[in-house]
């Protein structure tokens, strides 16, 4: 039995708690959180040891691994201490708020031969993992463009003050939301060589961006675009979509379906046909021992546990790959600060004459007129 | 076999396709469209509507309440809480902040809790009761014979080993609302053990039961064994696996299982509703 503790009991921490606690080869030994109320409830009703201070937890419990799910700005110090204590570490995303320290932690974990993983769970969604397999097998041919879109309803009104709304603590759409799409692109295609055209927009937040757009160059003729917006209430929960064009066809993928258009099928497995192929989530999702909100949350913890028990293997989402994702994030921030926009100079061009031809463009419909939608 | 009408299609929930989910969200944007579909179901003799405590439910409840004669036999089977509402609140406000935000504004207990007093007394039972009451407000005056704990909450508590809370939920809905407690889960075999362990006898449990083994955690064999041998009242959901299994095949499988008392399914067209209903009636004839 592996002995694991969960540090941080926010939304992800509670979810990890339930998943770790039910794993057949794991004993959840203790939890740690700043809220004494939450801890007292857990101690009473769940019968688990509790700690307010993670250092006391690391010093007093006999552990094999920890799951770190505290606010992002605290990850570095906790992960470092856990590695120093000789533990395997699963850390929530985004890993660190700067690539350099992320690589230092990756070095530290690798030197100590500790299993290390970051909770970029999109790598564990059946459809996206299958897409990765198709790309590795060159089913789509040489990729020339990819588009990643991540939209969802996180911040829908102003004046919400939590760590997610503070830039210094790793809040904002870029770290919290776009990071999933950036990491997924890195997983599928490897990190880009350069980034440009990064745009941040604010819709509700005071201190952080609510939308993020960027262009990537993969250095081999392939380009990519990213669009992320965490203030989109038209979707019920986070919706991630990857569209990808290659020499042999096109792919559209979301968490539920993978549509693959193939120009040729020579040399491909016989179950592929020319034209559209549809792969459903249930065709590519493996069963898990416990289900909470999505198979991927259990799958990533199961993967972490397997990596430990099978002799300290490299995981599908390592500290190093997460640090690479952070390199992209850091570069986007610099790009947004430094990029010079090309002005189009409209002001210098002549304006239409007031007395000239009347515009035929229709005005906005009046409220009482029938809606154009329907 | 009792048929319970589900609500996923009304709120843009579809586990197989985001496009389908959006199409249904558009189709059922207006209360009229929802009521039209509910009326078809009611007219065909389906009397139970199993519904998540989504914010749009209020309009449906108001509509039904206003016409007591027309909907005299309609039963609401609330499923609470609507998980996204809580998950978003926890993200926004933290765990404690979210709990406080869902407590009623009126009343001394609510006020005390918001001030942290009841929290200090660690009175999770009264907290649970207040949260249930907050979710039940929308149903006042309506018939709610079974109240379900929604699967994200059931499975979170199950995973965390907080089975005392199942007992509190069961006691509260029985005492306060004269309703039977129900539990929705994706982890049926494990939940059965937990409910047995806290003395909830012959529980009503709604879980995915389908030929494809979709979202049947613990495996299809363990489910079939549990359905055959264990003491509980199973309700089958996801029988069509969101459209992945052809209806005839899907219903034949569920009807071949012993002791399944009810099937919950949603439909977005009358034709679809009647097709599945006829298959169920054939399968159990």
XYZ file of C-alpha atoms in Angstrom:
659
model
C 0.000 0.000 0.000
C 1.282 3.422 -0.936
C 0.840 6.069 1.731
C -0.313 9.385 0.294
C -1.356 12.754 1.738
C -3.348 15.521 0.042
C -2.248 19.105 0.662
C -4.848 21.773 -0.150
C -8.586 21.080 -0.075
C -10.145 23.400 -2.612
C -12.209 22.073 -5.480
C -9.397 19.982 -6.952
C -8.034 18.943 -3.563
C -11.389 17.512 -2.454
C -11.714 15.695 -5.753
C -8.194 14.250 -5.436
C -8.986 13.285 -1.870
C -11.963 11.160 -2.957
C -10.046 9.580 -5.834
C -6.883 8.811 -3.846
C -8.938 7.536 -0.929
C -10.682 4.927 -3.081
C -7.626 3.671 -4.953
C -7.220 -0.022 -4.140
C -3.425 0.221 -3.678
C -3.290 3.464 -1.749
C -3.904 4.498 1.822
C -4.817 8.157 2.194
C -2.963 8.961 5.380
C -3.556 12.630 6.023
C -4.817 15.908 4.653
C -3.598 19.458 5.095
C -5.451 22.730 4.619
C -5.439 26.234 6.001
C -9.104 26.027 6.996
C -9.430 24.490 10.437
C -13.168 24.209 10.020
C -12.850 22.007 6.950
C -10.229 19.928 8.742
C -12.362 19.477 11.852
C -15.281 18.250 9.758
C -13.042 15.780 7.958
C -11.452 14.555 11.149
C -14.875 13.936 12.644
C -16.739 12.520 9.649
C -14.043 11.031 7.423
C -11.651 9.870 10.121
C -8.450 11.154 8.558
C -5.420 12.826 10.217
C -5.364 16.544 9.585
C -2.705 19.230 9.491
C -2.803 23.002 9.120
C 0.911 23.221 8.345
C 2.321 21.066 5.552
C 5.769 21.076 7.186
C 4.340 19.360 10.253
C 2.605 16.883 7.968
C 5.844 16.061 6.140
C 7.748 15.783 9.421
C 5.323 13.586 11.295
C 3.648 11.223 8.822
C 5.279 8.290 7.130
C 4.521 8.898 3.447
C 5.390 7.705 -0.048
C 3.834 10.559 -1.982
C 1.865 13.789 -1.751
C -0.771 15.422 -3.923
C -0.334 19.214 -3.879
C -3.511 21.154 -4.694
C -2.916 24.489 -2.979
C -3.133 27.880 -4.749
C -0.524 28.021 -7.526
C 1.797 30.561 -5.890
C 2.520 28.112 -3.044
C 3.418 25.122 -5.251
C 7.174 25.736 -5.433
C 7.879 25.759 -1.716
C 5.633 22.783 -0.967
C 6.883 20.662 -3.880
C 10.486 21.424 -2.963
C 9.929 20.430 0.649
C 8.158 17.228 -0.391
C 11.013 16.271 -2.710
C 13.504 17.022 0.058
C 11.509 14.674 2.250
C 12.076 11.988 -0.401
C 8.478 11.834 -1.618
C 6.958 11.323 -5.033
C 4.908 14.372 -5.972
C 1.726 15.027 -7.907
C 1.172 18.780 -8.207
C -1.854 20.613 -9.553
C -1.543 22.817 -12.625
C -0.283 25.376 -13.413
C 2.911 23.955 -11.983
C 4.917 27.083 -11.143
C 4.502 30.717 -11.994
C 7.775 30.848 -13.905
C 9.569 28.334 -16.108
C 13.018 28.525 -14.490
C 11.908 27.395 -11.070
C 9.834 24.707 -12.770
C 12.930 23.307 -14.468
C 14.801 23.457 -11.129
C 12.107 21.332 -9.523
C 12.178 18.962 -12.509
C 15.960 18.633 -12.087
C 15.549 18.046 -8.364
C 12.877 15.359 -8.871
C 14.805 13.610 -11.624
C 18.088 13.660 -9.636
C 16.267 12.134 -6.673
C 14.502 9.642 -8.974
C 11.114 10.678 -7.649
C 7.986 10.185 -9.728
C 6.688 13.615 -10.660
C 3.444 14.620 -12.298
C 1.402 17.764 -12.889
C -2.390 17.737 -13.077
C -2.798 18.675 -16.727
C -5.654 16.214 -16.976
C -6.488 16.878 -20.630
C -3.603 14.507 -21.419
C -5.742 11.801 -19.799
C -8.969 12.419 -21.684
C -9.518 9.423 -23.957
C -10.190 11.430 -27.111
C -7.108 13.651 -26.784
C -4.874 10.727 -25.867
C -6.159 8.910 -28.947
C -5.456 12.001 -31.052
C -1.890 11.953 -29.749
C -1.605 8.322 -30.828
C -2.914 9.136 -34.310
C -0.385 11.964 -34.648
C 2.467 9.752 -33.464
C 1.454 7.119 -36.052
C 1.417 9.846 -38.744
C -2.218 9.063 -39.565
C -2.910 12.721 -40.318
C 0.392 13.210 -42.128
C 2.603 16.216 -41.553
C 0.631 18.755 -39.524
C 0.608 22.295 -40.902
C -1.907 24.041 -38.636
C -3.566 23.507 -35.297
C -6.174 25.550 -33.491
C -6.925 25.171 -29.800
C -9.988 26.735 -28.226
C -10.929 26.729 -24.548
C -14.086 28.494 -23.435
C -16.098 28.344 -20.260
C -17.929 30.100 -17.447
C -15.496 30.850 -14.590
C -15.591 34.628 -14.175
C -18.958 36.076 -15.116
C -19.079 39.173 -12.995
C -16.695 41.697 -11.483
C -15.526 42.015 -7.884
C -14.810 38.410 -7.134
C -11.734 38.362 -4.993
C -9.953 35.027 -4.684
C -6.446 33.895 -5.543
C -7.736 33.185 -9.046
C -8.409 36.881 -9.496
C -4.893 37.944 -8.449
C -2.093 37.954 -10.958
C 0.629 37.593 -8.350
C -0.946 34.369 -7.080
C -1.248 32.786 -10.485
C -4.785 33.812 -11.241
C -6.110 34.833 -14.626
C -7.309 33.086 -17.720
C -3.762 32.499 -18.996
C -2.478 30.478 -16.036
C -5.726 28.979 -14.915
C -7.472 28.194 -18.187
C -5.373 28.743 -21.318
C -2.599 26.711 -19.686
C -4.674 23.560 -20.303
C -4.894 24.323 -24.012
C -1.201 25.267 -24.219
C -0.187 22.099 -22.416
C -2.444 19.997 -24.624
C -0.857 21.538 -27.740
C 2.594 20.787 -26.310
C 1.505 17.211 -25.648
C 0.180 16.765 -29.176
C 2.851 18.570 -31.198
C 5.735 19.393 -28.865
C 6.379 22.982 -27.722
C 6.405 25.749 -30.335
C 9.620 27.487 -31.420
C 8.175 30.982 -31.227
C 5.080 32.891 -30.249
C 3.637 36.134 -31.554
C 0.422 38.086 -31.669
C -0.401 37.442 -28.024
C -3.432 39.421 -26.893
C -4.915 39.617 -23.425
C -8.353 41.061 -22.850
C -10.278 41.983 -19.708
C -14.011 41.531 -19.504
C -14.730 41.496 -15.759
C -11.491 41.010 -13.852
C -9.584 43.934 -12.363
C -6.117 42.489 -12.038
C -6.002 39.661 -14.562
C -6.972 38.831 -18.132
C -10.227 37.064 -18.993
C -9.332 36.156 -22.566
C -6.133 35.110 -24.269
C -5.203 34.785 -27.944
C -1.868 33.874 -29.521
C -0.146 32.448 -32.570
C 2.526 29.741 -32.405
C 5.199 28.727 -34.868
C 6.377 25.137 -34.602
C 9.506 25.690 -36.690
C 8.750 23.001 -39.285
C 6.235 24.901 -41.316
C 3.466 24.210 -38.837
C 1.615 27.037 -37.128
C -1.004 27.170 -34.436
C -3.517 29.546 -32.925
C -4.896 29.635 -29.427
C -8.108 31.198 -28.158
C -9.164 30.974 -24.523
C -11.905 32.825 -22.661
C -13.028 31.981 -19.138
C -15.920 34.449 -19.184
C -18.054 32.618 -21.734
C -21.314 31.581 -20.131
C -22.684 29.964 -23.285
C -21.021 26.688 -22.312
C -22.038 24.806 -19.195
C -18.486 23.867 -18.295
C -15.038 24.198 -19.837
C -15.170 23.267 -23.476
C -11.877 22.393 -25.162
C -11.652 21.910 -28.875
C -8.686 21.057 -31.050
C -8.838 21.456 -34.819
C -5.867 20.271 -36.779
C -4.934 20.132 -40.451
C -2.311 17.753 -41.849
C -1.084 16.529 -45.216
C -3.449 13.572 -45.014
C -6.534 15.201 -43.619
C -8.142 17.038 -40.783
C -9.120 16.432 -37.176
C -11.735 18.021 -34.935
C -11.636 16.853 -31.345
C -13.398 17.702 -28.114
C -13.657 15.683 -24.935
C -16.515 13.626 -26.334
C -15.790 13.031 -29.978
C -12.910 12.760 -32.400
C -13.708 13.428 -36.051
C -10.943 12.449 -38.437
C -11.124 13.232 -42.144
C -8.604 11.178 -44.148
C -7.571 11.758 -47.743
C -5.899 8.369 -48.105
C -5.963 5.228 -45.995
C -3.086 3.268 -47.583
C -0.853 1.922 -44.860
C -3.363 2.748 -42.102
C -5.225 0.208 -39.960
C -8.185 -1.251 -41.820
C -10.763 0.267 -39.502
C -10.050 3.694 -41.006
C -11.953 4.800 -44.063
C -11.370 7.524 -46.612
C -13.372 10.589 -45.645
C -14.801 11.139 -42.154
C -14.169 8.732 -39.298
C -15.915 9.229 -35.965
C -14.377 8.008 -32.725
C -16.521 8.398 -29.616
C -15.305 8.952 -26.099
C -16.578 5.579 -24.938
C -14.488 3.839 -27.636
C -11.265 5.308 -26.291
C -11.909 5.709 -22.556
C -10.665 3.013 -20.201
C -12.698 2.151 -17.121
C -11.485 3.580 -13.810
C -11.821 2.215 -10.267
C -13.793 5.237 -9.132
C -15.674 7.864 -11.095
C -15.991 11.497 -10.061
C -16.788 14.183 -12.670
C -14.832 12.468 -15.462
C -12.634 9.421 -15.988
C -9.577 11.605 -16.583
C -9.308 12.732 -12.957
C -9.040 9.145 -11.771
C -6.926 8.113 -14.769
C -4.232 10.680 -13.964
C -4.025 9.624 -10.299
C -4.016 5.957 -11.345
C -1.179 6.733 -13.738
C 0.794 8.446 -10.960
C 0.302 5.492 -8.609
C 1.274 3.017 -11.348
C 4.393 5.031 -12.113
C 5.446 4.718 -8.463
C 4.623 1.047 -8.039
C 6.132 0.011 -11.360
C 9.583 1.250 -10.364
C 9.535 4.998 -10.662
C 8.537 5.539 -14.274
C 8.316 8.766 -16.236
C 4.743 10.048 -16.250
C 2.641 11.370 -19.116
C 2.658 14.866 -17.584
C 6.009 15.469 -15.900
C 7.382 18.468 -14.034
C 9.585 18.997 -17.095
C 6.719 19.032 -19.568
C 4.802 21.385 -17.267
C 7.864 23.668 -17.092
C 7.907 23.644 -20.906
C 4.273 24.703 -20.861
C 5.322 27.491 -18.515
C 8.020 28.549 -21.032
C 5.233 29.109 -23.555
C 3.170 31.012 -20.977
C 6.116 33.218 -19.957
C 6.904 33.913 -23.626
C 3.303 34.904 -24.273
C 3.426 37.414 -21.416
C 6.630 38.957 -22.828
C 5.191 38.911 -26.345
C 2.061 40.752 -25.219
C 4.199 43.399 -23.493
C 6.676 43.960 -26.292
C 4.940 43.296 -29.586
C 4.422 46.288 -31.846
C 1.138 46.373 -33.717
C 1.052 47.433 -37.340
C -1.090 50.570 -37.601
C -3.313 50.676 -40.663
C -3.500 54.460 -40.870
C -7.217 54.874 -41.457
C -7.178 58.408 -40.131
C -5.044 59.524 -43.082
C -7.509 58.187 -45.648
C -10.373 60.328 -46.973
C -13.736 60.119 -45.191
C -17.062 59.607 -47.051
C -18.813 62.877 -47.906
C -21.797 63.708 -45.681
C -23.874 64.759 -48.662
C -22.859 61.793 -50.799
C -24.614 58.460 -51.334
C -26.916 57.299 -48.572
C -25.836 54.179 -46.739
C -28.024 51.128 -47.323
C -26.726 49.342 -44.286
C -29.709 48.619 -42.066
C -29.695 49.977 -38.558
C -29.914 47.682 -35.549
C -33.392 46.160 -35.330
C -35.674 47.869 -32.848
C -36.422 45.843 -29.714
C -40.008 45.193 -30.770
C -39.127 43.939 -34.252
C -39.013 40.170 -34.736
C -35.734 38.625 -33.766
C -33.481 37.632 -36.616
C -32.560 34.453 -34.816
C -34.927 31.462 -34.540
C -41.524 -0.708 -14.948
C -42.039 2.895 -13.992
C -40.826 5.544 -16.419
C -39.268 8.699 -14.995
C -38.761 11.599 -17.344
C -35.255 13.102 -17.180
C -34.126 16.682 -17.750
C -30.658 16.577 -19.351
C -31.997 17.536 -22.767
C -33.606 20.687 -21.339
C -30.379 22.052 -19.935
C -27.938 21.221 -22.723
C -26.396 18.179 -21.084
C -25.314 15.484 -23.487
C -22.529 13.095 -22.619
C -21.746 12.086 -26.185
C -21.716 15.257 -28.247
C -21.203 18.967 -27.611
C -23.032 19.771 -30.855
C -26.083 17.818 -29.726
C -25.906 19.498 -26.344
C -25.956 22.915 -27.974
C -28.782 21.991 -30.347
C -30.882 20.872 -27.376
C -29.992 23.960 -25.353
C -31.269 26.077 -28.275
C -34.383 23.992 -28.740
C -35.366 24.262 -25.078
C -34.362 27.869 -24.374
C -37.950 28.912 -23.744
C -40.159 27.569 -21.017
C -42.846 26.933 -23.633
C -40.689 24.390 -25.428
C -39.867 22.610 -22.172
C -43.500 22.515 -21.104
C -44.590 21.277 -24.516
C -42.284 18.284 -24.142
C -43.289 17.723 -20.523
C -46.936 17.859 -21.568
C -46.343 15.158 -24.166
C -44.788 12.959 -21.490
C -47.566 13.737 -18.992
C -50.236 13.125 -21.628
C -48.689 9.730 -22.318
C -49.019 8.777 -18.693
C -45.526 9.585 -17.423
C -46.104 11.159 -14.040
C -42.603 11.591 -12.598
C -40.144 14.285 -13.626
C -36.626 13.770 -12.309
C -34.971 17.149 -12.316
C -31.725 18.731 -11.237
C -32.026 21.871 -9.123
C -30.884 23.988 -12.055
C -31.809 27.689 -11.792
C -34.238 27.331 -14.717
C -36.303 24.830 -12.757
C -37.992 27.685 -10.923
C -39.994 28.651 -14.026
C -41.140 25.068 -14.552
C -42.231 24.799 -10.920
C -44.079 28.138 -11.042
C -45.861 27.077 -14.223
C -46.978 23.762 -12.769
C -47.977 25.295 -9.432
C -50.192 27.780 -11.225
C -52.241 24.941 -12.791
C -52.863 22.477 -9.970
C -55.770 20.784 -11.702
C -53.943 20.215 -14.943
C -50.847 18.754 -13.284
C -52.507 17.156 -10.291
C -50.599 13.894 -10.581
C -47.214 15.295 -11.553
C -44.405 14.287 -9.212
C -41.139 16.145 -9.076
C -38.107 14.085 -8.111
C -35.491 16.740 -7.254
C -31.802 15.905 -7.709
C -29.598 18.145 -5.643
C -27.370 19.988 -5.672
C -26.822 21.197 -9.223
C -23.115 20.441 -9.153
C -21.869 23.161 -11.486
C -23.495 25.823 -9.367
C -21.517 24.617 -6.356
C -18.315 23.894 -8.249
C -18.337 27.386 -9.730
C -19.040 28.873 -6.316
C -16.226 26.897 -4.691
C -13.879 28.129 -7.413
C -15.080 31.680 -6.864
C -15.492 31.857 -3.132
C -13.626 28.903 -1.665
C -15.307 26.029 0.114
C -16.519 27.986 3.138
C -17.518 31.011 1.114
C -19.532 28.826 -1.228
C -21.366 27.110 1.643
C -22.156 30.448 3.209
C -23.416 31.836 -0.084
C -26.011 29.072 -0.368
C -27.382 29.489 3.128
C -30.656 31.330 3.500
C -30.408 35.024 4.316
C -33.308 34.990 6.730
C -33.470 33.225 10.055
C -31.240 33.237 13.069
C -29.428 30.021 12.243
C -28.515 31.174 8.777
C -27.299 34.485 10.092
C -25.322 32.789 12.843
C -23.757 30.450 10.313
C -22.770 33.229 8.043
C -21.159 34.787 11.066
C -19.228 31.569 11.657
C -20.940 30.522 14.891
C -22.414 27.251 13.723
C -19.229 26.561 11.826
C -17.383 26.852 15.067
C -19.747 24.290 16.593
C -18.951 22.010 13.704
C -22.574 21.341 13.234
C -22.480 19.746 9.839
C -25.902 18.218 10.285
C -27.679 21.539 10.596
C -25.553 22.866 7.750
C -26.623 19.978 5.524
C -30.240 20.563 6.498
C -30.044 24.244 5.619
C -28.479 23.516 2.257
C -31.177 20.954 1.448
C -33.895 23.420 2.498
C -32.346 26.082 0.268
C -32.475 23.696 -2.690
C -36.039 22.588 -1.862
C -37.504 26.107 -1.694
C -38.317 26.103 -5.382
C -40.579 23.039 -4.958
C -42.873 24.429 -2.236
C -46.412 23.178 -2.640
C -45.402 20.550 -5.204
C -45.340 16.806 -4.789
C -41.772 15.544 -4.210
C -42.003 11.894 -3.120
C -38.287 11.123 -3.626
C -35.414 13.551 -3.163
C -32.119 12.545 -4.725
C -28.583 13.400 -3.812
C -26.977 14.196 -7.150
C -24.096 12.005 -8.319
C -21.209 14.461 -8.017
C -22.130 15.030 -4.366
C -22.929 11.371 -3.648
C -19.684 10.220 -5.206
C -17.588 12.952 -3.614
C -18.892 12.030 -0.141
C -18.542 8.348 -0.987
C -14.958 8.783 -2.090
C -14.084 10.834 0.964
C -15.622 8.243 3.241
C -18.154 10.690 4.710
C -21.017 8.263 4.831
C -22.506 9.899 7.960
C -23.690 12.605 5.611
C -25.800 10.082 3.657
C -27.595 9.319 6.894
C -28.117 13.025 7.614
C -29.482 13.551 4.105
C -31.835 10.592 4.433
C -33.089 11.674 7.865
C -33.641 15.257 6.823
C -35.620 14.561 3.641
C -37.740 12.020 5.492
C -38.477 14.188 8.506
C -38.777 17.546 6.859
C -40.378 16.623 3.532
C -41.902 13.194 4.144
C -39.910 12.084 1.117
C -37.822 9.018 0.466
C -34.118 9.629 0.016
C -32.570 8.602 -3.284
C -28.948 8.487 -4.325
C -27.505 8.944 -7.790
C -24.084 7.425 -8.343
C -21.538 6.319 -10.929
C -20.109 3.860 -8.383
C -23.018 1.574 -7.513
C -21.307 -1.411 -5.834
C -19.254 0.834 -3.585
C -22.246 3.015 -2.689
C -24.283 -0.044 -1.714
C -21.602 -0.989 0.800
C -21.519 2.530 2.222
C -25.297 2.852 2.571
C -25.518 -0.553 4.184
C -22.759 0.564 6.536
C -24.790 3.546 7.736
C -28.019 1.624 8.101
C -29.976 2.941 5.136
C -32.076 -0.085 4.336
C -33.333 -0.935 0.849
C -32.182 2.391 -0.623
C -33.374 3.909 -3.878
C -30.311 4.159 -6.092
C -30.173 5.620 -9.550
C -27.138 4.642 -11.587
C -25.961 4.106 -15.137
C -27.154 0.700 -16.263
C -26.526 -0.018 -19.915
C -25.332 -2.744 -22.208
C -22.144 -0.854 -23.077
C -20.952 -0.664 -19.468
C -20.745 3.118 -19.948
C -20.099 4.978 -16.664
C -20.626 1.779 -14.652
C -17.724 2.033 -12.288
C -16.744 -1.294 -10.808
C -17.648 -3.040 -14.053
C -20.796 -4.351 -15.683
C -20.444 -7.760 -13.987
C -20.388 -6.212 -10.515
C -23.482 -4.187 -11.394
C -25.383 -7.205 -12.661
C -24.460 -9.114 -9.530
C -25.560 -6.266 -7.292
C -28.865 -5.902 -9.138
C -29.515 -9.629 -8.833
C -28.444 -10.170 -5.244
C -28.473 -7.054 -3.135
C -31.282 -5.331 -1.343
C -31.942 -1.961 -2.972
C -34.360 -0.349 -5.389
C -32.497 0.282 -8.627
C -33.368 3.018 -11.093
C -31.586 2.741 -14.429
C -30.189 5.870 -16.066
C -27.961 6.346 -19.133
C -29.701 3.289 -20.566
C -29.138 4.587 -24.087
C -25.596 5.728 -23.188
C -26.530 9.169 -24.626
C -27.500 7.570 -27.917
C -24.525 5.233 -28.297
C -26.687 2.100 -28.077
C -29.663 1.608 -30.428
C -32.864 2.034 -28.386
C -34.294 -1.467 -28.930
C -31.076 -3.144 -27.874
C -30.601 -0.754 -24.970
C -34.069 -1.227 -23.516
C -34.038 -4.996 -24.037
C -30.869 -5.179 -21.937
C -32.268 -3.147 -19.048
C -35.578 -5.033 -19.072
C -33.701 -8.339 -18.934
C -32.171 -7.346 -15.576
C -34.143 -8.512 -12.572
C -35.684 -6.080 -10.082
C -35.128 -2.827 -11.928
C -38.192 -0.824 -10.931
C -37.748 2.309 -12.960
C -35.966 3.753 -15.943
C -35.152 7.423 -16.235
C -34.622 8.862 -19.675
C -34.951 12.187 -21.379
C -36.242 12.807 -24.867
C -36.234 15.904 -26.999
C -38.968 14.923 -29.451
C -42.367 13.269 -28.952
C -41.413 10.573 -31.484
C -38.275 9.717 -29.550
C -40.176 9.663 -26.254
C -42.870 7.351 -27.625
C -40.366 5.029 -29.257
C -38.492 4.447 -26.010
C -41.691 4.252 -23.969
C -43.149 1.620 -26.320
C -39.930 -0.395 -26.144
C -40.037 -0.335 -22.338
C -43.664 -1.455 -22.324
C -42.869 -4.249 -24.782
C -39.808 -5.286 -22.801
C -41.736 -5.586 -19.562
C -44.953 -7.008 -21.030
